[in-house]
JSON list of C-alpha atoms in Angstrom, two decimals:
[
{"chain": "A", "resi": 1, "resn": "MET", "atom": "CA", "xyz": [0.02, 0.04, -0.05]},
{"chain": "A", "resi": 2, "resn": "GLU", "atom": "CA", "xyz": [1.56, 3.16, -1.04]},
{"chain": "A", "resi": 3, "resn": "PRO", "atom": "CA", "xyz": [0.67, 6.54, 0.69]},
{"chain": "A", "resi": 4, "resn": "SER", "atom": "CA", "xyz": [-1.05, 9.35, -1.56]},
{"chain": "A", "resi": 5, "resn": "GLY", "atom": "CA", "xyz": [0.83, 12.46, -2.42]},
{"chain": "A", "resi": 6, "resn": "ALA", "atom": "CA", "xyz": [-1.65, 14.23, -0.18]},
{"chain": "A", "resi": 7, "resn": "LEU", "atom": "CA", "xyz": [-0.60, 12.13, 2.90]},
{"chain": "A", "resi": 8, "resn": "CYS", "atom": "CA", "xyz": [3.10, 12.96, 2.13]},
{"chain": "A", "resi": 9, "resn": "LEU", "atom": "CA", "xyz": [2.45, 16.66, 1.76]},
{"chain": "A", "resi": 10, "resn": "GLU", "atom": "CA", "xyz": [0.54, 16.55, 5.19]},
{"chain": "A", "resi": 11, "resn": "LEU", "atom": "CA", "xyz": [3.40, 14.79, 6.79]},
{"chain": "A", "resi": 12, "resn": "LEU", "atom": "CA", "xyz": [5.87, 17.32, 5.44]},
{"chain": "A", "resi": 13, "resn": "GLU", "atom": "CA", "xyz": [3.75, 20.37, 6.58]},
{"chain": "A", "resi": 14, "resn": "GLN", "atom": "CA", "xyz": [3.45, 18.92, 10.08]},
{"chain": "A", "resi": 15, "resn": "GLY", "atom": "CA", "xyz": [7.14, 18.53, 10.16]},
{"chain": "A", "resi": 16, "resn": "HIS", "atom": "CA", "xyz": [7.42, 14.80, 10.48]},
{"chain": "A", "resi": 17, "resn": "ILE", "atom": "CA", "xyz": [9.30, 14.46, 7.16]},
{"chain": "A", "resi": 18, "resn": "SER", "atom": "CA", "xyz": [12.27, 16.63, 6.43]},
{"chain": "A", "resi": 19, "resn": "LYS", "atom": "CA", "xyz": [12.93, 18.51, 3.27]},
{"chain": "A", "resi": 20, "resn": "GLU", "atom": "CA", "xyz": [15.87, 16.29, 2.60]},
{"chain": "A", "resi": 21, "resn": "LEU", "atom": "CA", "xyz": [13.47, 13.31, 2.78]},
{"chain": "A", "resi": 22, "resn": "LYS", "atom": "CA", "xyz": [10.87, 15.13, 0.47]},
{"chain": "A", "resi": 23, "resn": "VAL", "atom": "CA", "xyz": [13.32, 15.03, -2.30]},
{"chain": "A", "resi": 24, "resn": "HIS", "atom": "CA", "xyz": [13.96, 11.36, -1.95]},
{"chain": "A", "resi": 25, "resn": "ILE", "atom": "CA", "xyz": [10.29, 10.73, -1.84]},
{"chain": "A", "resi": 26, "resn": "LYS", "atom": "CA", "xyz": [9.63, 12.14, -5.34]},
{"chain": "A", "resi": 27, "resn": "GLY", "atom": "CA", "xyz": [11.97, 9.72, -6.84]},
{"chain": "A", "resi": 28, "resn": "GLU", "atom": "CA", "xyz": [10.72, 6.84, -4.82]},
{"chain": "A", "resi": 29, "resn": "LYS", "atom": "CA", "xyz": [7.62, 4.67, -5.75]},
{"chain": "A", "resi": 30, "resn": "ASN", "atom": "CA", "xyz": [7.44, 2.80, -2.46]},
{"chain": "A", "resi": 31, "resn": "PHE", "atom": "CA", "xyz": [7.18, 5.55, 0.38]},
{"chain": "A", "resi": 32, "resn": "ILE", "atom": "CA", "xyz": [7.17, 2.97, 3.23]},
{"chain": "A", "resi": 33, "resn": "THR", "atom": "CA", "xyz": [10.45, 1.37, 2.02]},
{"chain": "A", "resi": 34, "resn": "LEU", "atom": "CA", "xyz": [12.06, 4.93, 1.83]},
{"chain": "A", "resi": 35, "resn": "LEU", "atom": "CA", "xyz": [10.80, 5.55, 5.39]},
{"chain": "A", "resi": 36, "resn": "ALA", "atom": "CA", "xyz": [12.10, 2.15, 6.57]},
{"chain": "A", "resi": 37, "resn": "ASN", "atom": "CA", "xyz": [15.62, 2.95, 4.99]},
{"chain": "A", "resi": 38, "resn": "LYS", "atom": "CA", "xyz": [15.46, 6.36, 6.65]},
{"chain": "A", "resi": 39, "resn": "LYS", "atom": "CA", "xyz": [14.54, 4.55, 10.13]},
{"chain": "A", "resi": 40, "resn": "ASN", "atom": "CA", "xyz": [17.40, 2.22, 9.57]},
{"chain": "A", "resi": 41, "resn": "GLU", "atom": "CA", "xyz": [19.81, 5.21, 8.67]},
{"chain": "A", "resi": 42, "resn": "LEU", "atom": "CA", "xyz": [18.82, 7.28, 11.69]},
{"chain": "A", "resi": 43, "resn": "SER", "atom": "CA", "xyz": [19.11, 4.17, 14.05]},
{"chain": "A", "resi": 44, "resn": "THR", "atom": "CA", "xyz": [22.74, 3.38, 12.67]},
{"chain": "A", "resi": 45, "resn": "ARG", "atom": "CA", "xyz": [23.61, 7.06, 13.27]},
{"chain": "A", "resi": 46, "resn": "TRP", "atom": "CA", "xyz": [22.29, 6.93, 16.78]},
{"chain": "A", "resi": 47, "resn": "GLU", "atom": "CA", "xyz": [23.79, 3.72, 17.73]},
{"chain": "A", "resi": 48, "resn": "THR", "atom": "CA", "xyz": [27.08, 5.34, 16.29]},
{"chain": "A", "resi": 49, "resn": "GLU", "atom": "CA", "xyz": [26.75, 8.43, 18.48]},
{"chain": "A", "resi": 50, "resn": "LYS", "atom": "CA", "xyz": [25.74, 6.15, 21.22]},
{"chain": "A", "resi": 51, "resn": "GLU", "atom": "CA", "xyz": [28.90, 4.24, 20.92]},
{"chain": "A", "resi": 52, "resn": "LYS", "atom": "CA", "xyz": [31.01, 7.45, 20.52]},
{"chain": "A", "resi": 53, "resn": "ASN", "atom": "CA", "xyz": [29.25, 8.68, 23.82]},
{"chain": "A", "resi": 54, "resn": "ASN", "atom": "CA", "xyz": [30.03, 5.35, 25.56]},
{"chain": "A", "resi": 55, "resn": "ASP", "atom": "CA", "xyz": [33.67, 5.52, 24.27]},
{"chain": "A", "resi": 56, "resn": "LYS", "atom": "CA", "xyz": [33.73, 9.22, 25.85]},
{"chain": "A", "resi": 57, "resn": "SER", "atom": "CA", "xyz": [32.29, 7.82, 28.92]},
{"chain": "A", "resi": 58, "resn": "THR", "atom": "CA", "xyz": [34.74, 4.97, 29.19]},
{"chain": "A", "resi": 59, "resn": "LEU", "atom": "CA", "xyz": [37.70, 7.28, 28.32]},
{"chain": "A", "resi": 60, "resn": "LEU", "atom": "CA", "xyz": [36.21, 9.85, 31.04]},
{"chain": "A", "resi": 61, "resn": "GLU", "atom": "CA", "xyz": [35.87, 6.78, 33.57]},
{"chain": "A", "resi": 62, "resn": "THR", "atom": "CA", "xyz": [39.48, 5.61, 32.72]},
{"chain": "A", "resi": 63, "resn": "LEU", "atom": "CA", "xyz": [40.76, 9.09, 33.18]},
{"chain": "A", "resi": 64, "resn": "GLN", "atom": "CA", "xyz": [39.06, 9.34, 36.48]},
{"chain": "A", "resi": 65, "resn": "THR", "atom": "CA", "xyz": [40.41, 5.98, 37.63]},
{"chain": "A", "resi": 66, "resn": "LYS", "atom": "CA", "xyz": [43.76, 6.90, 36.60]},
{"chain": "A", "resi": 67, "resn": "MET", "atom": "CA", "xyz": [43.72, 10.26, 38.42]},
{"chain": "A", "resi": 68, "resn": "GLN", "atom": "CA", "xyz": [42.44, 8.22, 41.52]},
{"chain": "A", "resi": 69, "resn": "VAL", "atom": "CA", "xyz": [45.23, 5.90, 41.28]},
{"chain": "A", "resi": 70, "resn": "GLU", "atom": "CA", "xyz": [47.79, 8.64, 40.90]},
{"chain": "A", "resi": 71, "resn": "GLU", "atom": "CA", "xyz": [46.23, 10.53, 43.91]},
{"chain": "A", "resi": 72, "resn": "THR", "atom": "CA", "xyz": [46.33, 7.48, 45.92]},
{"chain": "A", "resi": 73, "resn": "SER", "atom": "CA", "xyz": [49.80, 6.79, 45.05]},
{"chain": "A", "resi": 74, "resn": "ARG", "atom": "CA", "xyz": [50.75, 10.27, 45.86]},
{"chain": "A", "resi": 75, "resn": "GLU", "atom": "CA", "xyz": [49.09, 10.07, 49.33]},
{"chain": "A", "resi": 76, "resn": "ALA", "atom": "CA", "xyz": [51.12, 6.94, 49.80]},
{"chain": "A", "resi": 77, "resn": "LEU", "atom": "CA", "xyz": [54.29, 8.38, 48.91]},
{"chain": "A", "resi": 78, "resn": "GLU", "atom": "CA", "xyz": [53.54, 11.32, 51.04]},
{"chain": "A", "resi": 79, "resn": "TYR", "atom": "CA", "xyz": [52.56, 8.67, 53.99]},
{"chain": "A", "resi": 80, "resn": "GLU", "atom": "CA", "xyz": [55.86, 6.71, 53.55]},
{"chain": "A", "resi": 81, "resn": "THR", "atom": "CA", "xyz": [57.95, 9.94, 53.29]},
{"chain": "A", "resi": 82, "resn": "ARG", "atom": "CA", "xyz": [56.35, 11.17, 56.77]},
{"chain": "A", "resi": 83, "resn": "ARG", "atom": "CA", "xyz": [56.69, 7.85, 58.28]},
{"chain": "A", "resi": 84, "resn": "ARG", "atom": "CA", "xyz": [60.41, 7.56, 57.26]},
{"chain": "A", "resi": 85, "resn": "LYS", "atom": "CA", "xyz": [60.99, 11.17, 58.65]},
{"chain": "A", "resi": 86, "resn": "GLU", "atom": "CA", "xyz": [59.25, 10.09, 61.88]},
{"chain": "A", "resi": 87, "resn": "LEU", "atom": "CA", "xyz": [61.43, 7.04, 62.17]},
{"chain": "A", "resi": 88, "resn": "HIS", "atom": "CA", "xyz": [64.49, 8.97, 61.60]},
{"chain": "A", "resi": 89, "resn": "LEU", "atom": "CA", "xyz": [63.39, 11.45, 64.26]},
{"chain": "A", "resi": 90, "resn": "GLN", "atom": "CA", "xyz": [62.90, 8.80, 66.58]},
{"chain": "A", "resi": 91, "resn": "GLU", "atom": "CA", "xyz": [66.39, 7.16, 65.80]},
{"chain": "A", "resi": 92, "resn": "LEU", "atom": "CA", "xyz": [68.05, 10.54, 66.38]},
{"chain": "A", "resi": 93, "resn": "GLN", "atom": "CA", "xyz": [66.08, 10.99, 69.70]},
{"chain": "A", "resi": 94, "resn": "LEU", "atom": "CA", "xyz": [67.22, 7.59, 70.90]},
{"chain": "A", "resi": 95, "resn": "VAL", "atom": "CA", "xyz": [71.00, 8.31, 69.80]},
{"chain": "A", "resi": 96, "resn": "THR", "atom": "CA", "xyz": [70.52, 11.75, 71.72]},
{"chain": "A", "resi": 97, "resn": "GLU", "atom": "CA", "xyz": [69.02, 9.99, 74.97]},
{"chain": "A", "resi": 98, "resn": "ARG", "atom": "CA", "xyz": [71.95, 7.51, 74.70]},
{"chain": "A", "resi": 99, "resn": "LYS", "atom": "CA", "xyz": [74.61, 9.95, 74.42]},
{"chain": "A", "resi": 100, "resn": "THR", "atom": "CA", "xyz": [72.97, 11.92, 77.27]},
{"chain": "A", "resi": 101, "resn": "GLN", "atom": "CA", "xyz": [72.77, 8.73, 79.44]},
{"chain": "A", "resi": 102, "resn": "GLU", "atom": "CA", "xyz": [76.13, 7.85, 78.50]},
{"chain": "A", "resi": 103, "resn": "ALA", "atom": "CA", "xyz": [77.72, 11.25, 79.53]},
{"chain": "A", "resi": 104, "resn": "PRO", "atom": "CA", "xyz": [76.89, 10.90, 83.27]},
{"chain": "A", "resi": 105, "resn": "GLU", "atom": "CA", "xyz": [77.85, 7.20, 83.12]},
{"chain": "A", "resi": 106, "resn": "LYS", "atom": "CA", "xyz": [81.30, 7.98, 81.46]},
{"chain": "A", "resi": 107, "resn": "LYS", "atom": "CA", "xyz": [81.68, 10.64, 84.19]},
{"chain": "A", "resi": 108, "resn": "LEU", "atom": "CA", "xyz": [80.97, 8.44, 86.98]},
{"chain": "A", "resi": 109, "resn": "SER", "atom": "CA", "xyz": [83.02, 5.70, 85.30]},
{"chain": "A", "resi": 110, "resn": "ALA", "atom": "CA", "xyz": [85.97, 8.10, 85.03]},
{"chain": "A", "resi": 111, "resn": "MET", "atom": "CA", "xyz": [85.48, 9.19, 88.47]},
{"chain": "A", "resi": 112, "resn": "LEU", "atom": "CA", "xyz": [85.29, 5.68, 89.75]},
{"chain": "A", "resi": 113, "resn": "GLU", "atom": "CA", "xyz": [88.47, 4.85, 87.63]},
{"chain": "A", "resi": 114, "resn": "ALA", "atom": "CA", "xyz": [90.23, 7.85, 89.09]},
{"chain": "A", "resi": 115, "resn": "GLU", "atom": "CA", "xyz": [89.24, 6.90, 92.61]},
{"chain": "A", "resi": 116, "resn": "THR", "atom": "CA", "xyz": [90.57, 3.36, 92.05]},
{"chain": "A", "resi": 117, "resn": "GLU", "atom": "CA", "xyz": [93.59, 4.68, 90.68]},
{"chain": "A", "resi": 118, "resn": "LYS", "atom": "CA", "xyz": [94.08, 6.99, 93.64]},
{"chain": "A", "resi": 119, "resn": "ASN", "atom": "CA", "xyz": [93.51, 3.91, 96.05]},
{"chain": "A", "resi": 120, "resn": "THR", "atom": "CA", "xyz": [95.78, 1.86, 94.18]},
{"chain": "A", "resi": 121, "resn": "THR", "atom": "CA", "xyz": [98.56, 4.37, 94.54]},
{"chain": "A", "resi": 122, "resn": "LEU", "atom": "CA", "xyz": [97.75, 4.87, 98.14]},
{"chain": "A", "resi": 123, "resn": "HIS", "atom": "CA", "xyz": [97.93, 1.13, 98.65]},
{"chain": "A", "resi": 124, "resn": "LYS", "atom": "CA", "xyz": [101.28, 1.11, 96.96]},
{"chain": "A", "resi": 125, "resn": "HIS", "atom": "CA", "xyz": [102.54, 3.71, 99.27]},
{"chain": "A", "resi": 126, "resn": "LYS", "atom": "CA", "xyz": [100.70, 2.36, 102.25]},
{"chain": "A", "resi": 127, "resn": "GLY", "atom": "CA", "xyz": [103.83, 1.00, 104.00]},
{"chain": "A", "resi": 128, "resn": "SER", "atom": "CA", "xyz": [105.37, 4.32, 104.08]},
{"chain": "A", "resi": 129, "resn": "LEU", "atom": "CA", "xyz": [102.62, 5.92, 105.95]},
{"chain": "A", "resi": 130, "resn": "THR", "atom": "CA", "xyz": [102.20, 6.27, 109.71]},
{"chain": "A", "resi": 131, "resn": "PRO", "atom": "CA", "xyz": [99.86, 3.71, 111.45]},
{"chain": "A", "resi": 132, "resn": "GLU", "atom": "CA", "xyz": [97.14, 6.40, 111.85]},
{"chain": "A", "resi": 133, "resn": "LEU", "atom": "CA", "xyz": [97.02, 7.29, 108.31]},
{"chain": "A", "resi": 134, "resn": "GLN", "atom": "CA", "xyz": [97.10, 3.76, 107.26]},
{"chain": "A", "resi": 135, "resn": "ARG", "atom": "CA", "xyz": [93.91, 3.41, 109.28]},
{"chain": "A", "resi": 136, "resn": "GLY", "atom": "CA", "xyz": [92.35, 6.63, 108.01]},
{"chain": "A", "resi": 137, "resn": "GLU", "atom": "CA", "xyz": [91.12, 7.71, 111.50]},
{"chain": "A", "resi": 138, "resn": "THR", "atom": "CA", "xyz": [93.36, 10.85, 112.05]},
{"chain": "A", "resi": 139, "resn": "TRP", "atom": "CA", "xyz": [92.79, 11.79, 108.57]},
{"chain": "A", "resi": 140, "resn": "ASN", "atom": "CA", "xyz": [89.20, 11.49, 108.50]},
{"chain": "A", "resi": 141, "resn": "LEU", "atom": "CA", "xyz": [88.99, 13.62, 111.97]},
{"chain": "A", "resi": 142, "resn": "GLU", "atom": "CA", "xyz": [91.01, 16.22, 110.59]},
{"chain": "A", "resi": 143, "resn": "LEU", "atom": "CA", "xyz": [88.73, 16.52, 107.34]},
{"chain": "A", "resi": 144, "resn": "SER", "atom": "CA", "xyz": [85.55, 16.49, 109.33]},
{"chain": "A", "resi": 145, "resn": "LYS", "atom": "CA", "xyz": [86.90, 19.42, 111.80]},
{"chain": "A", "resi": 146, "resn": "GLY", "atom": "CA", "xyz": [88.03, 21.21, 108.74]}
]
């Protein structure tokens, strides 16, 4: 069944058929076939645009994912850097504390060593001291009266 020319004109006037299609209608005998072809062409064009948009969406999603990965990597690197700095500061603090603790210990050790050496020296000369000095009684009394 072919539509009448009046129907075609009415469709054109209502805007259902484009002027481009009007040119084709004049050359076509089977208007239904022409509309079906036009529908297929539009469908194909729509699918192509849809695929392009999907490709753009996919590309956008890929870029967003890549940006998120880069952001996460940057954050991880910053965290690792902070952690290493903190560990380094802790190590420095421990070294400082150890040195601070070693200083009095070394001082005490040096004093003990000096006292030991003094006692050893006194012990060597013990034989030449008077009996009171050997006992340390007179010496201590004189120091306490001072």
